[in-house]
PDB file of C-alpha atoms and ligand atoms in Angstrom:
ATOM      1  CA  UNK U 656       0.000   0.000   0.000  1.00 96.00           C
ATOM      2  CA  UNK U 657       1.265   3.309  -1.161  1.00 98.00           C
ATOM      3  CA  UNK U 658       0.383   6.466  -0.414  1.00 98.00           C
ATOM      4  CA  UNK U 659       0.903  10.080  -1.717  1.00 98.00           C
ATOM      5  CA  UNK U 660       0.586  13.249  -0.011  1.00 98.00           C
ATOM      6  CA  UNK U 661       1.039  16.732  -1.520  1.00 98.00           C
ATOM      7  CA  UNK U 662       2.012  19.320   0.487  1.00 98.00           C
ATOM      8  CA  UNK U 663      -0.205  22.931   0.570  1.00 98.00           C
ATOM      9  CA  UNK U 664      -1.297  23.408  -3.315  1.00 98.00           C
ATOM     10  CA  UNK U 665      -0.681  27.229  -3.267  1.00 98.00           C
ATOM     11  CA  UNK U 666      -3.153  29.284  -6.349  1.00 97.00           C
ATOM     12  CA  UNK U 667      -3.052  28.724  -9.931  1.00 97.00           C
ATOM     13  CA  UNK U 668       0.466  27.707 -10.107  1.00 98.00           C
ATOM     14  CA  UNK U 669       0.047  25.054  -7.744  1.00 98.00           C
ATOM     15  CA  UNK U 670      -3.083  23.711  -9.380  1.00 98.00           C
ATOM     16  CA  UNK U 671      -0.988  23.808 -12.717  1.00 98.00           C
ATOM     17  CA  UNK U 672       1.817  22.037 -10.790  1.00 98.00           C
ATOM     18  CA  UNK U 673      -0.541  18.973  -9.544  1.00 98.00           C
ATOM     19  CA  UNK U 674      -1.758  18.469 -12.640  1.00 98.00           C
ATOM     20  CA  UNK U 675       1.639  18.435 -14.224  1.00 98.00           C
ATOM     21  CA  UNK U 676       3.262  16.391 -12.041  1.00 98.00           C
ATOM     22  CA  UNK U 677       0.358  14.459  -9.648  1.00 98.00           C
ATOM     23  CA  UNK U 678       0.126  11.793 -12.637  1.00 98.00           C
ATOM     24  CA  UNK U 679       3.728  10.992 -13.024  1.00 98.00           C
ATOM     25  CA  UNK U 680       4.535  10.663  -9.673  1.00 98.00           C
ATOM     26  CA  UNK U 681       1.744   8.177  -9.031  1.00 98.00           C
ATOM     27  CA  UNK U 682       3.183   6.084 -12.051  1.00 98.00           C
ATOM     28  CA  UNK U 683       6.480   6.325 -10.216  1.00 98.00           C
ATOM     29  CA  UNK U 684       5.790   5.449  -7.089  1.00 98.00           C
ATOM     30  CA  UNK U 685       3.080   2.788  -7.812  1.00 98.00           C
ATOM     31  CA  UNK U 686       0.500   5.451  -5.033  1.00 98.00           C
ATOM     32  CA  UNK U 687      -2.828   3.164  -4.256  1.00 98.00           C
ATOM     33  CA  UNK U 688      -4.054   6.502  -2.460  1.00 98.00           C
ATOM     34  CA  UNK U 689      -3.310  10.646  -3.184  1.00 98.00           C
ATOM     35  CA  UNK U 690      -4.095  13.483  -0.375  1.00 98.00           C
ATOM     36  CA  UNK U 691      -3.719  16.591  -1.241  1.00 98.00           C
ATOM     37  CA  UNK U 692      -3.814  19.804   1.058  1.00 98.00           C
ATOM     38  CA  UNK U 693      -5.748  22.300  -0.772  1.00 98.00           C
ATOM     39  CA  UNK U 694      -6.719  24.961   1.848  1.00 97.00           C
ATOM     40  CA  UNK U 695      -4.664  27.901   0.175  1.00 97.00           C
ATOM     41  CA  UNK U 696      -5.650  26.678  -3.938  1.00 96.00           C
ATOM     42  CA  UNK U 697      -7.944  29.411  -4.179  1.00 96.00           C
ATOM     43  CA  UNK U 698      -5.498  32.207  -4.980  1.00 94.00           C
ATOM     44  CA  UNK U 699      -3.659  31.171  -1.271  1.00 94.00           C
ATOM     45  CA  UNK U 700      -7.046  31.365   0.819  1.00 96.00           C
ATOM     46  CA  UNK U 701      -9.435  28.282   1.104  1.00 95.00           C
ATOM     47  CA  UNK U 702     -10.944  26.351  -1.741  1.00 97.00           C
ATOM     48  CA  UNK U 703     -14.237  26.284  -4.262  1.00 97.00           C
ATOM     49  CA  UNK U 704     -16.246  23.920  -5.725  1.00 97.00           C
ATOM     50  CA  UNK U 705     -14.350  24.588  -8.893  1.00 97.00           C
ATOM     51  CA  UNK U 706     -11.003  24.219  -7.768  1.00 98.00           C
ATOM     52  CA  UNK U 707     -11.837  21.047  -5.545  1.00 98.00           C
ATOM     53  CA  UNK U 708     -13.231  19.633  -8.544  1.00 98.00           C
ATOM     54  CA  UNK U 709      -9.434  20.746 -10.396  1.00 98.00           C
ATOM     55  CA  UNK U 710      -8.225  19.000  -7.327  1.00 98.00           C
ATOM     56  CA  UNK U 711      -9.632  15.874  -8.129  1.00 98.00           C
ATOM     57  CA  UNK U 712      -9.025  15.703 -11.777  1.00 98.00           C
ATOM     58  CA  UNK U 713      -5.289  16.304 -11.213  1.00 98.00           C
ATOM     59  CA  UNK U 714      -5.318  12.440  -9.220  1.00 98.00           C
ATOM     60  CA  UNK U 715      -6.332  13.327  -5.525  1.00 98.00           C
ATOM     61  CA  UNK U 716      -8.527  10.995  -3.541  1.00 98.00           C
ATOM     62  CA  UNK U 717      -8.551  13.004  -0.417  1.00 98.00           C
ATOM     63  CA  UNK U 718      -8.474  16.587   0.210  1.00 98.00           C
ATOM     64  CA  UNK U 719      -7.165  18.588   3.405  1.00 98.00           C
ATOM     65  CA  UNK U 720      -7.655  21.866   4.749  1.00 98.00           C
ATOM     66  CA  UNK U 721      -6.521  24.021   7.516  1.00 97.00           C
ATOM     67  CA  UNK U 722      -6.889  26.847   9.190  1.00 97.00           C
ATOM     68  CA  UNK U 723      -8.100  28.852   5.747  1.00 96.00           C
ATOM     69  CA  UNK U 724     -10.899  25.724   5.647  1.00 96.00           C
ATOM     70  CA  UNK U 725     -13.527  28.792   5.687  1.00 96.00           C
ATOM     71  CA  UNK U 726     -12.100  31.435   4.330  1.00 95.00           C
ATOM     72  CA  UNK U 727     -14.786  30.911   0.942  1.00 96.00           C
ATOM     73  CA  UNK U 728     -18.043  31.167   1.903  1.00 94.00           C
ATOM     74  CA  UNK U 729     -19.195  28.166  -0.509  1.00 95.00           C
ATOM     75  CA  UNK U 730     -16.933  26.073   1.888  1.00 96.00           C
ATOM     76  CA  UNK U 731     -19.817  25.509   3.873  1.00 97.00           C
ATOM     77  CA  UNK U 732     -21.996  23.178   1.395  1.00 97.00           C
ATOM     78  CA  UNK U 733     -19.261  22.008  -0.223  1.00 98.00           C
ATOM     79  CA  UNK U 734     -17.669  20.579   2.951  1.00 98.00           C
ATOM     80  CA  UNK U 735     -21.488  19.401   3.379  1.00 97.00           C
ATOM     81  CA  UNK U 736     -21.759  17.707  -0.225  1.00 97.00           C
ATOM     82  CA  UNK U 737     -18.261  16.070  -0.530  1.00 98.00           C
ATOM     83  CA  UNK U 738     -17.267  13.531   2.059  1.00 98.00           C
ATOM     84  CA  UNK U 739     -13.729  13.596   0.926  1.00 98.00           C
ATOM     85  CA  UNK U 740     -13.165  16.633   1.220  1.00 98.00           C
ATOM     86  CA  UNK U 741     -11.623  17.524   5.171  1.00 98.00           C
ATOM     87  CA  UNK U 742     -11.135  20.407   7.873  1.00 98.00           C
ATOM     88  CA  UNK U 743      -9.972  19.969  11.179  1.00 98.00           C
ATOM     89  CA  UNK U 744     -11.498  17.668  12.954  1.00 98.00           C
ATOM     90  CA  UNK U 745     -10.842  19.791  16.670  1.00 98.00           C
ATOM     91  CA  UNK U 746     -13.325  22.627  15.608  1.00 98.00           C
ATOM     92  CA  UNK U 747     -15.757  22.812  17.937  1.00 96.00           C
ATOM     93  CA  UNK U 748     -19.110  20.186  18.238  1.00 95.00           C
ATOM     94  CA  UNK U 749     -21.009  21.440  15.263  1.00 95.00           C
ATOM     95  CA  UNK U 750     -18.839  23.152  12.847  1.00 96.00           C
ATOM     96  CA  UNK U 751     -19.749  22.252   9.226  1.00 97.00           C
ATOM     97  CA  UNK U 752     -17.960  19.295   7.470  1.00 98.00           C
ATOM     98  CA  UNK U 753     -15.819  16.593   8.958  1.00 98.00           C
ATOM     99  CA  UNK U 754     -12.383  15.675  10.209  1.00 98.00           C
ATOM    100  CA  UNK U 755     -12.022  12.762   8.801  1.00 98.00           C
ATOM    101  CA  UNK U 756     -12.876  10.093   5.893  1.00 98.00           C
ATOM    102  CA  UNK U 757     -12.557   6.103   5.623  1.00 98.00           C
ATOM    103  CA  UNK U 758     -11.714   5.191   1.380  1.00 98.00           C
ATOM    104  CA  UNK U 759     -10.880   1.761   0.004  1.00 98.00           C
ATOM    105  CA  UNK U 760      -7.599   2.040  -1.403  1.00 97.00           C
ATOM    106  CA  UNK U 761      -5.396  -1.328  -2.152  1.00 94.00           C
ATOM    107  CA  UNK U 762      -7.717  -3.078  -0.767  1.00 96.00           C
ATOM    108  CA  UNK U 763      -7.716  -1.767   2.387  1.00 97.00           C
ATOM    109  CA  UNK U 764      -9.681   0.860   4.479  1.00 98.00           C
ATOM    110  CA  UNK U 765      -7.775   3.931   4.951  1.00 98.00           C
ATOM    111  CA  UNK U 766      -8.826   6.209   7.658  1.00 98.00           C
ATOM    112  CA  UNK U 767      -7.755   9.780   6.494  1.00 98.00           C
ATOM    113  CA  UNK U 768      -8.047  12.887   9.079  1.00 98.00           C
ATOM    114  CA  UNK U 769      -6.960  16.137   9.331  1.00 98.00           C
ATOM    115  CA  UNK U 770      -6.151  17.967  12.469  1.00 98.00           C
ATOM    116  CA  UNK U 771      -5.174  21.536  13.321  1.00 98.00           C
ATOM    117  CA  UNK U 772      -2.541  22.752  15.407  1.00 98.00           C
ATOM    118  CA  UNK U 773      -2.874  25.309  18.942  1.00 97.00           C
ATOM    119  CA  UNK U 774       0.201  26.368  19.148  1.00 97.00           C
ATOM    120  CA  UNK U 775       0.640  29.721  16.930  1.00 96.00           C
ATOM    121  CA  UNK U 776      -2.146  29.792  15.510  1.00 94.00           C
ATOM    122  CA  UNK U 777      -4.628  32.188  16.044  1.00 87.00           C
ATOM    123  CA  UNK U 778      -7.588  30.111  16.499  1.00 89.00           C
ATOM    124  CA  UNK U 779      -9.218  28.600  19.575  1.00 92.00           C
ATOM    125  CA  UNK U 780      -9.649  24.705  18.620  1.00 97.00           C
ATOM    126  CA  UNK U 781      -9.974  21.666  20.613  1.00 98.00           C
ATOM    127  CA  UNK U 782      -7.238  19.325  21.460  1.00 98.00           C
ATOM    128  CA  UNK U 783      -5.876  17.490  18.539  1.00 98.00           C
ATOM    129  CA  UNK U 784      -4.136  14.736  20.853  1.00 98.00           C
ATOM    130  CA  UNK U 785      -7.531  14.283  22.598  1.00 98.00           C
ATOM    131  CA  UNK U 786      -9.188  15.020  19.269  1.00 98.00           C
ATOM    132  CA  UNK U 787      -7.839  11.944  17.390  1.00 98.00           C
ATOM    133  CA  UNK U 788      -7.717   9.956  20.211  1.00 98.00           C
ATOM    134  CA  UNK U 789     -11.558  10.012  20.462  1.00 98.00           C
ATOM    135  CA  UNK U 790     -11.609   9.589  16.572  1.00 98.00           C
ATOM    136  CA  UNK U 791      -9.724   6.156  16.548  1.00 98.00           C
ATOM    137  CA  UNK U 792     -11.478   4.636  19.455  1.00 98.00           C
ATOM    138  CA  UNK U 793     -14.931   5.546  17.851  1.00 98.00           C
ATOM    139  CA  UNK U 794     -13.745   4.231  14.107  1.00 98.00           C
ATOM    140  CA  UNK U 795     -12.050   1.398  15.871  1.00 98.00           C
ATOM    141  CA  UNK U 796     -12.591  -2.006  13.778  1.00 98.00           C
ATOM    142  CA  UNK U 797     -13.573   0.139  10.784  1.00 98.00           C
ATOM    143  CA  UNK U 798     -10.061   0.992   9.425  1.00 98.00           C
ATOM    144  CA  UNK U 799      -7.352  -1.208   8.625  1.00 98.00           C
ATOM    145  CA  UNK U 800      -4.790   1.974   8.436  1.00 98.00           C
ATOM    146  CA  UNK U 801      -4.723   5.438   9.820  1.00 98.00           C
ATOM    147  CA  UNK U 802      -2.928   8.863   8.407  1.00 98.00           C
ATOM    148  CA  UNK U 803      -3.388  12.198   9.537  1.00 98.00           C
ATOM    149  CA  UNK U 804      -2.298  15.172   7.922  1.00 98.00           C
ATOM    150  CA  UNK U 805      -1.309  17.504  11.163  1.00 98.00           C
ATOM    151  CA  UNK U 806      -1.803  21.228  10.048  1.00 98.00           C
ATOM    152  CA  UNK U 807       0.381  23.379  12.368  1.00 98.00           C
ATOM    153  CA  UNK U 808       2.890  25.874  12.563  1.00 98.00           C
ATOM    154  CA  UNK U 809       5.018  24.811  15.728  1.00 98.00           C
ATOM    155  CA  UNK U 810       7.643  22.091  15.315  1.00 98.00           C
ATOM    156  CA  UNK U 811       7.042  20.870  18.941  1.00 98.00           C
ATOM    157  CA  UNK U 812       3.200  19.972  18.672  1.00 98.00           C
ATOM    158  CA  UNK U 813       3.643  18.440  15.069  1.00 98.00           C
ATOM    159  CA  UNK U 814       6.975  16.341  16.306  1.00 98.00           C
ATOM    160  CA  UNK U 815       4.992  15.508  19.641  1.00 98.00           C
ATOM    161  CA  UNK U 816       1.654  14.101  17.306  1.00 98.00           C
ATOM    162  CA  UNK U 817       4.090  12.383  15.622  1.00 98.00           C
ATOM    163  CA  UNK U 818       5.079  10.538  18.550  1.00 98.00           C
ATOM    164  CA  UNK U 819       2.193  10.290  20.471  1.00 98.00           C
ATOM    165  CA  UNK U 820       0.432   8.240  17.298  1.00 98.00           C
ATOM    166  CA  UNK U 821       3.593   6.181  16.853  1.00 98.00           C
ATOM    167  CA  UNK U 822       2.227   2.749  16.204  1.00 98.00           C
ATOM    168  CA  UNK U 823      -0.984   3.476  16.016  1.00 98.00           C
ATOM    169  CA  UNK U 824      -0.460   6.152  12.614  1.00 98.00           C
ATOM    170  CA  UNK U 825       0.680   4.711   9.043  1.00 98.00           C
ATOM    171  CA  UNK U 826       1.756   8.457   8.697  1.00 98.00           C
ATOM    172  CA  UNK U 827       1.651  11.786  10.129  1.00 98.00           C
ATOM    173  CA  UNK U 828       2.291  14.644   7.968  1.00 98.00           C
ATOM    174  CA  UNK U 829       2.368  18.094   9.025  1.00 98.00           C
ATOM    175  CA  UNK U 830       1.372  21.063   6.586  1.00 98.00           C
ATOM    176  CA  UNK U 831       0.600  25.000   6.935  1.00 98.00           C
ATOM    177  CA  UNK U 832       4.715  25.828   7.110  1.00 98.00           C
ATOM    178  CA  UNK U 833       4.996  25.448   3.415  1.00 98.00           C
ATOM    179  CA  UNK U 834       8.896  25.235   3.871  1.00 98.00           C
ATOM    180  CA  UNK U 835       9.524  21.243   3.774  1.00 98.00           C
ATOM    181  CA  UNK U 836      11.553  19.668   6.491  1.00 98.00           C
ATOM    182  CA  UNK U 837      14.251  17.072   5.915  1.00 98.00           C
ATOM    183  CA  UNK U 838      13.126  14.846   9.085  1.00 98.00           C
ATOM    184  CA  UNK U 839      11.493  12.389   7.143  1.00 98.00           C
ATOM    185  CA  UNK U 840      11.863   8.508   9.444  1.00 98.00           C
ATOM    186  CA  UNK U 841       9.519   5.579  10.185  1.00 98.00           C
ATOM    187  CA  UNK U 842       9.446   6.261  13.677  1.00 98.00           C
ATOM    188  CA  UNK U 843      10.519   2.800  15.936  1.00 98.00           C
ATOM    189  CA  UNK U 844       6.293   1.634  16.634  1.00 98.00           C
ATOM    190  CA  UNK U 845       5.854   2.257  12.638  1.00 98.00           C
ATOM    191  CA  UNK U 846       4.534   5.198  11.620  1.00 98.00           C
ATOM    192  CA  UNK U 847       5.448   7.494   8.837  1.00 98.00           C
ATOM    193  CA  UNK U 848       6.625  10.838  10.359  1.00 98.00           C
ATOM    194  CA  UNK U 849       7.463  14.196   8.234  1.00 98.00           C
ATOM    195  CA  UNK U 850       6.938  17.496  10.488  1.00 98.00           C
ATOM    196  CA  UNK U 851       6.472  19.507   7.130  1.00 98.00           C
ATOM    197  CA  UNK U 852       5.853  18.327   3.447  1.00 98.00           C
ATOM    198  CA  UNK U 853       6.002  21.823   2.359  1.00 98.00           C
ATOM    199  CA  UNK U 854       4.502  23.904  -0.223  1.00 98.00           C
ATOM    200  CA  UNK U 855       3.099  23.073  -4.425  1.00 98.00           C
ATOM    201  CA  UNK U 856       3.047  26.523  -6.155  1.00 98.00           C
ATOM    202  CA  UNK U 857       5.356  28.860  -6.821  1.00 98.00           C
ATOM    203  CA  UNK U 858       9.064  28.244  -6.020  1.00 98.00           C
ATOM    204  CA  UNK U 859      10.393  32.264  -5.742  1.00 97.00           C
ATOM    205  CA  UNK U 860       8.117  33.504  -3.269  1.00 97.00           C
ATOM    206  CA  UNK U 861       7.740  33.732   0.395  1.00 98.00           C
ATOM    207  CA  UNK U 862       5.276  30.539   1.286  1.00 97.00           C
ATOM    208  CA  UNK U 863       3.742  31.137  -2.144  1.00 97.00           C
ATOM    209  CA  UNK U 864       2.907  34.451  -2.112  1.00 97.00           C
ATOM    210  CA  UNK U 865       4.574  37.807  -4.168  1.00 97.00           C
ATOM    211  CA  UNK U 866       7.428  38.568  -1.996  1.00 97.00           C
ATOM    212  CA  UNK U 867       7.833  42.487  -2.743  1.00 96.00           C
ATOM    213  CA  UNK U 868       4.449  42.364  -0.486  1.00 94.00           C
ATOM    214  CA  UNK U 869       5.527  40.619   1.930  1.00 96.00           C
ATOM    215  CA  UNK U 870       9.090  42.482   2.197  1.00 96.00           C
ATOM    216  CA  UNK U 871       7.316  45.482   1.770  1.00 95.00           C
ATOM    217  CA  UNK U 872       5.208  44.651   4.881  1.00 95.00           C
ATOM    218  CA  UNK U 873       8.299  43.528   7.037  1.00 96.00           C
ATOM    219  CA  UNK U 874      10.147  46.998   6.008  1.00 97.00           C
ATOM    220  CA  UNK U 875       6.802  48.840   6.828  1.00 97.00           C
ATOM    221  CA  UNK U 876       4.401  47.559   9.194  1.00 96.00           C
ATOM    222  CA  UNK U 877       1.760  48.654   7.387  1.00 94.00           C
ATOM    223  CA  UNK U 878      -0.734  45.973   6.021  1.00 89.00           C
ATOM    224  CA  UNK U 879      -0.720  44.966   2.636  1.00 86.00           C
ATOM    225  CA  UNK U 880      -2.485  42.462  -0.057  1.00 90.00           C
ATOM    226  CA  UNK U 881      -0.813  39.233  -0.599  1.00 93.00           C
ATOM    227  CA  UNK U 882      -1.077  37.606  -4.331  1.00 96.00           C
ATOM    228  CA  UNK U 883       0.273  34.144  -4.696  1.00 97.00           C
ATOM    229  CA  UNK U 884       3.234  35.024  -6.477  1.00 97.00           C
ATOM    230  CA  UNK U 885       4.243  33.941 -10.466  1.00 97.00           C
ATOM    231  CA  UNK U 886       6.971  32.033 -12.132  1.00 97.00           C
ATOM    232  CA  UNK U 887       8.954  29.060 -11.222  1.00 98.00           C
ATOM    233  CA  UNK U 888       6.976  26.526  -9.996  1.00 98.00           C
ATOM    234  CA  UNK U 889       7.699  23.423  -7.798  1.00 98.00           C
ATOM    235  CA  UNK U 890       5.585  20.397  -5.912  1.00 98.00           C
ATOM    236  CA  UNK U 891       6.095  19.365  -2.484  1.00 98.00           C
ATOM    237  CA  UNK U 892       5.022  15.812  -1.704  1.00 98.00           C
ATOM    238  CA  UNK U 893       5.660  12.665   0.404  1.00 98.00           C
ATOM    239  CA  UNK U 894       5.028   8.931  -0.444  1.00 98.00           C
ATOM    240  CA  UNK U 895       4.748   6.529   2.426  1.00 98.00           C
ATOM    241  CA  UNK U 896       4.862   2.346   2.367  1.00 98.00           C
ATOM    242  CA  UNK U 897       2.437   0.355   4.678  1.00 98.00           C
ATOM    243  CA  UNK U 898       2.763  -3.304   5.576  1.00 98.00           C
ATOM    244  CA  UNK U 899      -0.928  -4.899   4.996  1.00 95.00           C
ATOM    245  CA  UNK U 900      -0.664  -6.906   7.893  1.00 96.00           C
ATOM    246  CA  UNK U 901       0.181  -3.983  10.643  1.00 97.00           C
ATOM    247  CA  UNK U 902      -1.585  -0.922   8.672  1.00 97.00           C
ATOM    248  CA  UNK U 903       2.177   0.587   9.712  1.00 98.00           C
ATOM    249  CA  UNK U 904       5.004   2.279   7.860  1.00 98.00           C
ATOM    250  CA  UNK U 905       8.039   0.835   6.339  1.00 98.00           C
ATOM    251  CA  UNK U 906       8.603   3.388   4.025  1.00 98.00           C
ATOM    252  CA  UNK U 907       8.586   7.391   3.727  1.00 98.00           C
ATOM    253  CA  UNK U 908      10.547   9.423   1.330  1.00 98.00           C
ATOM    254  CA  UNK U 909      10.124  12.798   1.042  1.00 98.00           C
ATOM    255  CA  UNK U 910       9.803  14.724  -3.039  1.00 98.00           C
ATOM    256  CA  UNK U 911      10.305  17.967  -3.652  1.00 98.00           C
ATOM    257  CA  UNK U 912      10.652  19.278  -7.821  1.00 98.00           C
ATOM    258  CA  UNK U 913      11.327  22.445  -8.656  1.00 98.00           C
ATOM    259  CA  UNK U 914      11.590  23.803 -12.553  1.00 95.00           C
TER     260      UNK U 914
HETATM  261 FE1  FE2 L 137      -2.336  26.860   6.779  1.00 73.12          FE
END
């Protein structure tokens, strides 16, 4: 069983990127299942009907959010309509949508969530430990392998998720940095761990976006609009190896292309 995560699909360029590249790589690496973070492929904020739908036709199975889950209105009913498509499962009871997903894939049930970070960020969510904790006791007997994609911007909480789900996680992948980390292991109880798979989009930028903005805003304090930025392009990915029997890693190699 293999599986391929993309790291945050950032705008246009990182919608052209997936579809460029999403194909090849699943030749390549023989991937039974694709997730793919979209929460910044609407021009770097949240996602549409239209571009989950691009999503989709580029190869993805799955697709993530984050903390930008509602930053389109239409978020709402899509996260209603499509089952596949995930936010964080630690917003509070009732939030729109759900955390998590169970897909065939290989032949095997794959339990895919999505979880959101506390630690700078500035949202007030639920635990995450707790969070998936409660998730895998409820779907317990209903999944043969688990992977959560851990959206957060401290190293600490994504390294500490990492171990806490050690042998009970296939992988856990964390996303929102957009600058991909090069501590890609199996951990020793079997599970997958990357604290950051990075960023699809473009490749000169700060995290995807212009970067005269955003130096103009460090030089000036003053706010300023942020366009995902133009030219070279690259996509930011991870494929990780299960064992059938365990639902566990034995595999995880990080990708990163850039033109
Ligand atoms: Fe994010």
């Amino acid at each position: 069983m293999r599986i391929l995560m993309v790291g945050d699909v950032c705008g246009r360029p990182g919608r052209q990127m997936l579809r460029e590249q999403v194909p090849q790589l699943k030749r390549a690496h023989k991937i039974d299942l694709t997730i793919v973070n979209g929460e910044n492929a609407a021009a770097g904020f949240g996602v549409t009907r239209p571009i989950y739908e691009e999503i989709l036709a580029a190869g993805a199975d799955v697709v993530t959010l984050g903390n930008h889950t509602f930053d389109k209105r239409e978020a709402v009913s899509l996260l209603d309509e499509e089952p596949r498509l995930l936010r964080p499962l630690n917003y509070p009871p009732g939030t729109p949508g759900q955390g998590y997903c169970i897909v065939q894939a290989g032949g095997q049930r794959v339990l895919v969530a999505n979880a959101m970070g506390r630690v700078f960020l500035p949202m007030d969510l639920d635990c995450p430990f707790r969070g998936v904790d409660a998730l895998l006791e409820e779907q317990s007997g209903r999944y043969d392998l688990f992977f959560l994609d851990f959206h957060a911007e401290a190293t600490s909480e994504k390294e500490a998720m990492g171990w806490y789900l050690d042998g009970r996680a296939a992988g856990v992948v964390g996303t929102h940095t957009h600058i991909q980390t090069a501590d890609d292991r199996v951990l020793p109880g079997g599970t997958a761990y990357l604290t950051d798979v990075g960023m699809t989009g473009p490749s000169e930028s700060v995290l995807g976006m212009d970067r005269k903005a955003v130096i103009g805003r460090f030089l000036s304090q003053m706010p300023a609009r942020f366009e995902v930025a133009e030219g070279k392009r690259q996509i930011s990915a991870v494929v990780v190896a299960t064992d059938p029997e365990s639902g566990l890693a034995t595999e995880v190699q990080r990708i990163l292309i850039r033109e």
